[in-house]
Amino acid sequence: MEKNDKELEVTLNEKSLEILVTKFIPTSQYFERSFEMLQRQMDGFREGQRDLKSDIHKRFEQVDKRFEHVDKRFEQVDKRFEQVTQGQKEIRIEMNKRFEQVNTKLDTIIERMDVKLDAGLRETRTMSIRLFSFAMIFSAISMSGFLANMTGLF
């Protein structure tokens, strides 16, 4: 019996523990790569948002320039009407209505852009939560496999 007991005896020293850890626990490099990939994706989303914001600002600048041209044209029209007739009040009332329409259209455009930006941000948050959940579930599965293997379940 002594011979069988000695054959079954396992000694745990630092080297055997190190071998067990490297065989059954995923290395931290895997998780680092996963989180780096997640970070790159998040950086890509942020860069896309920055590009979208700068594009929106450029478009607003173009719209402002166009409105400056329109304003100059209206000033010329006002001068011509002053020279021709005294009926400026009616024309100004119509111009004010047009500017109000433009303002309401701009308000609706800005609201649409806000909705699109908010939707993009929600999508980014959802994606990051999904990726983080996947990483955590994968870690839990790895740890449960490791524990099951250590306890001899399979």
mmCIF file of C-alpha atoms in Angstrom:
data_model
loop_
_atom_site.group_PDB
_atom_site.id
_atom_site.type_symbol
_atom_site.label_atom_id
_atom_site.label_comp_id
_atom_site.label_asym_id
_atom_site.label_seq_id
_atom_site.Cartn_x
_atom_site.Cartn_y
_atom_site.Cartn_z
ATOM 1 C CA MET A 1 0.000 0.000 0.000
ATOM 2 C CA GLU A 2 2.822 2.368 0.663
ATOM 3 C CA LYS A 3 3.988 2.146 -2.902
ATOM 4 C CA ASN A 4 0.512 3.069 -4.241
ATOM 5 C CA ASP A 5 0.232 5.949 -1.775
ATOM 6 C CA LYS A 6 3.536 7.346 -2.965
ATOM 7 C CA GLU A 7 2.506 7.048 -6.599
ATOM 8 C CA LEU A 8 -0.750 8.930 -5.963
ATOM 9 C CA GLU A 9 0.880 11.619 -3.889
ATOM 10 C CA VAL A 10 1.082 14.949 -5.723
ATOM 11 C CA THR A 11 3.330 17.658 -4.469
ATOM 12 C CA LEU A 12 2.335 21.222 -5.080
ATOM 13 C CA ASN A 13 5.324 23.429 -5.390
ATOM 14 C CA GLU A 14 5.742 26.787 -7.047
ATOM 15 C CA LYS A 15 6.559 25.335 -10.474
ATOM 16 C CA SER A 16 3.568 22.955 -10.586
ATOM 17 C CA LEU A 17 1.245 25.753 -9.449
ATOM 18 C CA GLU A 18 2.658 28.000 -12.178
ATOM 19 C CA ILE A 19 2.036 25.280 -14.783
ATOM 20 C CA LEU A 20 -1.568 24.865 -13.570
ATOM 21 C CA VAL A 21 -2.196 28.594 -13.778
ATOM 22 C CA THR A 22 -0.721 28.956 -17.279
ATOM 23 C CA LYS A 23 -2.625 25.914 -18.576
ATOM 24 C CA PHE A 24 -6.097 26.719 -17.260
ATOM 25 C CA ILE A 25 -6.438 30.492 -16.806
ATOM 26 C CA PRO A 26 -6.498 32.593 -19.990
ATOM 27 C CA THR A 27 -3.594 34.949 -20.161
ATOM 28 C CA SER A 28 -4.064 38.598 -19.480
ATOM 29 C CA GLN A 29 -2.808 39.297 -23.001
ATOM 30 C CA TYR A 30 -6.087 37.987 -24.405
ATOM 31 C CA PHE A 31 -8.070 40.356 -22.245
ATOM 32 C CA GLU A 32 -5.709 43.210 -23.028
ATOM 33 C CA ARG A 33 -6.212 42.601 -26.749
ATOM 34 C CA SER A 34 -9.975 42.435 -26.260
ATOM 35 C CA PHE A 35 -10.064 45.670 -24.323
ATOM 36 C CA GLU A 36 -7.674 47.331 -26.788
ATOM 37 C CA MET A 37 -10.007 46.322 -29.615
ATOM 38 C CA LEU A 38 -12.947 47.709 -27.632
ATOM 39 C CA GLN A 39 -10.997 50.929 -27.020
ATOM 40 C CA ARG A 40 -10.163 51.252 -30.732
ATOM 41 C CA GLN A 41 -13.830 50.830 -31.586
ATOM 42 C CA MET A 42 -14.819 53.430 -29.020
ATOM 43 C CA ASP A 43 -12.123 55.780 -30.386
ATOM 44 C CA GLY A 44 -13.514 55.201 -33.864
ATOM 45 C CA PHE A 45 -17.002 56.108 -32.667
ATOM 46 C CA ARG A 46 -15.678 59.236 -30.982
ATOM 47 C CA GLU A 47 -13.714 60.209 -34.084
ATOM 48 C CA GLY A 48 -16.810 59.690 -36.191
ATOM 49 C CA GLN A 49 -18.789 61.906 -33.848
ATOM 50 C CA ARG A 50 -16.095 64.584 -34.006
ATOM 51 C CA ASP A 51 -16.102 64.392 -37.801
ATOM 52 C CA LEU A 52 -19.888 64.641 -37.819
ATOM 53 C CA LYS A 53 -19.813 67.669 -35.532
ATOM 54 C CA SER A 54 -17.155 69.412 -37.637
ATOM 55 C CA ASP A 55 -19.151 68.631 -40.784
ATOM 56 C CA ILE A 56 -22.262 70.097 -39.160
ATOM 57 C CA HIS A 57 -20.331 73.229 -38.174
ATOM 58 C CA LYS A 58 -19.022 73.607 -41.734
ATOM 59 C CA ARG A 59 -22.523 73.283 -43.116
ATOM 60 C CA PHE A 60 -23.807 75.887 -40.682
ATOM 61 C CA GLU A 61 -21.018 78.216 -41.803
ATOM 62 C CA GLN A 62 -22.095 77.696 -45.406
ATOM 63 C CA VAL A 63 -25.706 78.364 -44.454
ATOM 64 C CA ASP A 64 -24.608 81.523 -42.619
ATOM 65 C CA LYS A 65 -22.742 82.709 -45.725
ATOM 66 C CA ARG A 66 -25.782 82.031 -47.866
ATOM 67 C CA PHE A 67 -27.968 83.953 -45.458
ATOM 68 C CA GLU A 68 -25.500 86.845 -45.557
ATOM 69 C CA HIS A 69 -25.900 86.919 -49.334
ATOM 70 C CA VAL A 70 -29.663 86.736 -48.946
ATOM 71 C CA ASP A 71 -29.539 89.557 -46.386
ATOM 72 C CA LYS A 72 -27.544 91.717 -48.798
ATOM 73 C CA ARG A 73 -30.061 91.053 -51.542
ATOM 74 C CA PHE A 74 -32.941 92.007 -49.263
ATOM 75 C CA GLU A 75 -31.180 95.246 -48.353
ATOM 76 C CA GLN A 76 -30.864 96.108 -52.028
ATOM 77 C CA VAL A 77 -34.493 95.258 -52.559
ATOM 78 C CA ASP A 78 -35.448 97.522 -49.636
ATOM 79 C CA LYS A 79 -33.493 100.425 -51.131
ATOM 80 C CA ARG A 80 -35.155 99.959 -54.486
ATOM 81 C CA PHE A 81 -38.594 99.825 -52.948
ATOM 82 C CA GLU A 82 -37.887 102.954 -50.904
ATOM 83 C CA GLN A 83 -37.043 104.808 -54.081
ATOM 84 C CA VAL A 84 -40.043 103.503 -55.973
ATOM 85 C CA THR A 85 -42.861 103.464 -53.449
ATOM 86 C CA GLN A 86 -43.939 104.276 -49.960
ATOM 87 C CA GLY A 87 -45.440 100.775 -49.499
ATOM 88 C CA GLN A 88 -42.469 99.422 -47.570
ATOM 89 C CA LYS A 89 -44.526 98.316 -44.619
ATOM 90 C CA GLU A 90 -46.342 95.631 -46.573
ATOM 91 C CA ILE A 91 -43.091 94.344 -48.042
ATOM 92 C CA ARG A 92 -41.402 94.258 -44.637
ATOM 93 C CA ILE A 93 -44.323 92.330 -43.189
ATOM 94 C CA GLU A 94 -43.939 89.737 -45.942
ATOM 95 C CA MET A 95 -40.176 89.591 -45.411
ATOM 96 C CA ASN A 96 -40.674 89.056 -41.688
ATOM 97 C CA LYS A 97 -43.028 86.183 -42.431
ATOM 98 C CA ARG A 98 -40.423 84.642 -44.717
ATOM 99 C CA PHE A 99 -37.723 84.947 -42.085
ATOM 100 C CA GLU A 100 -40.027 83.347 -39.540
ATOM 101 C CA GLN A 101 -40.575 80.464 -41.932
ATOM 102 C CA VAL A 102 -36.821 80.134 -42.390
ATOM 103 C CA ASN A 103 -36.357 80.205 -38.621
ATOM 104 C CA THR A 104 -38.945 77.491 -38.112
ATOM 105 C CA LYS A 105 -37.322 75.392 -40.837
ATOM 106 C CA LEU A 106 -33.922 75.858 -39.222
ATOM 107 C CA ASP A 107 -35.368 74.873 -35.868
ATOM 108 C CA THR A 108 -36.768 71.665 -37.348
ATOM 109 C CA ILE A 109 -33.445 70.893 -39.050
ATOM 110 C CA ILE A 110 -31.560 71.436 -35.794
ATOM 111 C CA GLU A 111 -34.025 69.207 -33.933
ATOM 112 C CA ARG A 112 -33.547 66.459 -36.527
ATOM 113 C CA MET A 113 -29.773 66.691 -36.194
ATOM 114 C CA ASP A 114 -30.051 66.499 -32.397
ATOM 115 C CA VAL A 115 -32.186 63.375 -32.708
ATOM 116 C CA LYS A 116 -29.643 61.768 -35.053
ATOM 117 C CA LEU A 117 -26.742 62.617 -32.744
ATOM 118 C CA ASP A 118 -28.606 61.250 -29.743
ATOM 119 C CA ALA A 119 -29.401 58.042 -31.618
ATOM 120 C CA GLY A 120 -25.725 57.649 -32.534
ATOM 121 C CA LEU A 121 -24.681 58.140 -28.928
ATOM 122 C CA ARG A 122 -27.246 55.593 -27.750
ATOM 123 C CA GLU A 123 -25.991 53.110 -30.322
ATOM 124 C CA THR A 124 -22.402 53.654 -29.193
ATOM 125 C CA ARG A 125 -23.346 53.125 -25.549
ATOM 126 C CA THR A 126 -25.310 49.989 -26.402
ATOM 127 C CA MET A 127 -22.427 48.549 -28.399
ATOM 128 C CA SER A 128 -19.896 49.190 -25.638
ATOM 129 C CA ILE A 129 -22.188 47.587 -23.046
ATOM 130 C CA ARG A 130 -22.647 44.547 -25.281
ATOM 131 C CA LEU A 131 -18.916 44.159 -25.843
ATOM 132 C CA PHE A 132 -18.177 44.546 -22.140
ATOM 133 C CA SER A 133 -20.899 42.011 -21.271
ATOM 134 C CA PHE A 134 -19.448 39.579 -23.799
ATOM 135 C CA ALA A 135 -15.993 39.928 -22.251
ATOM 136 C CA MET A 136 -17.358 39.400 -18.743
ATOM 137 C CA ILE A 137 -19.435 36.354 -19.765
ATOM 138 C CA PHE A 138 -16.434 34.857 -21.542
ATOM 139 C CA SER A 139 -14.336 35.377 -18.402
ATOM 140 C CA ALA A 140 -17.011 33.760 -16.238
ATOM 141 C CA ILE A 141 -17.209 30.764 -18.568
ATOM 142 C CA SER A 142 -13.433 30.424 -18.547
ATOM 143 C CA MET A 143 -13.306 30.570 -14.764
ATOM 144 C CA SER A 144 -16.136 28.048 -14.364
ATOM 145 C CA GLY A 145 -14.350 25.697 -16.787
ATOM 146 C CA PHE A 146 -11.160 26.107 -14.847
ATOM 147 C CA LEU A 147 -12.913 25.405 -11.532
ATOM 148 C CA ALA A 148 -14.747 22.418 -12.990
ATOM 149 C CA ASN A 149 -11.488 21.033 -14.284
ATOM 150 C CA MET A 150 -9.741 21.632 -10.952
ATOM 151 C CA THR A 151 -12.515 19.852 -9.073
ATOM 152 C CA GLY A 152 -12.482 16.977 -11.552
ATOM 153 C CA LEU A 153 -15.980 17.392 -12.967
ATOM 154 C CA PHE A 154 -14.657 16.737 -16.491
#
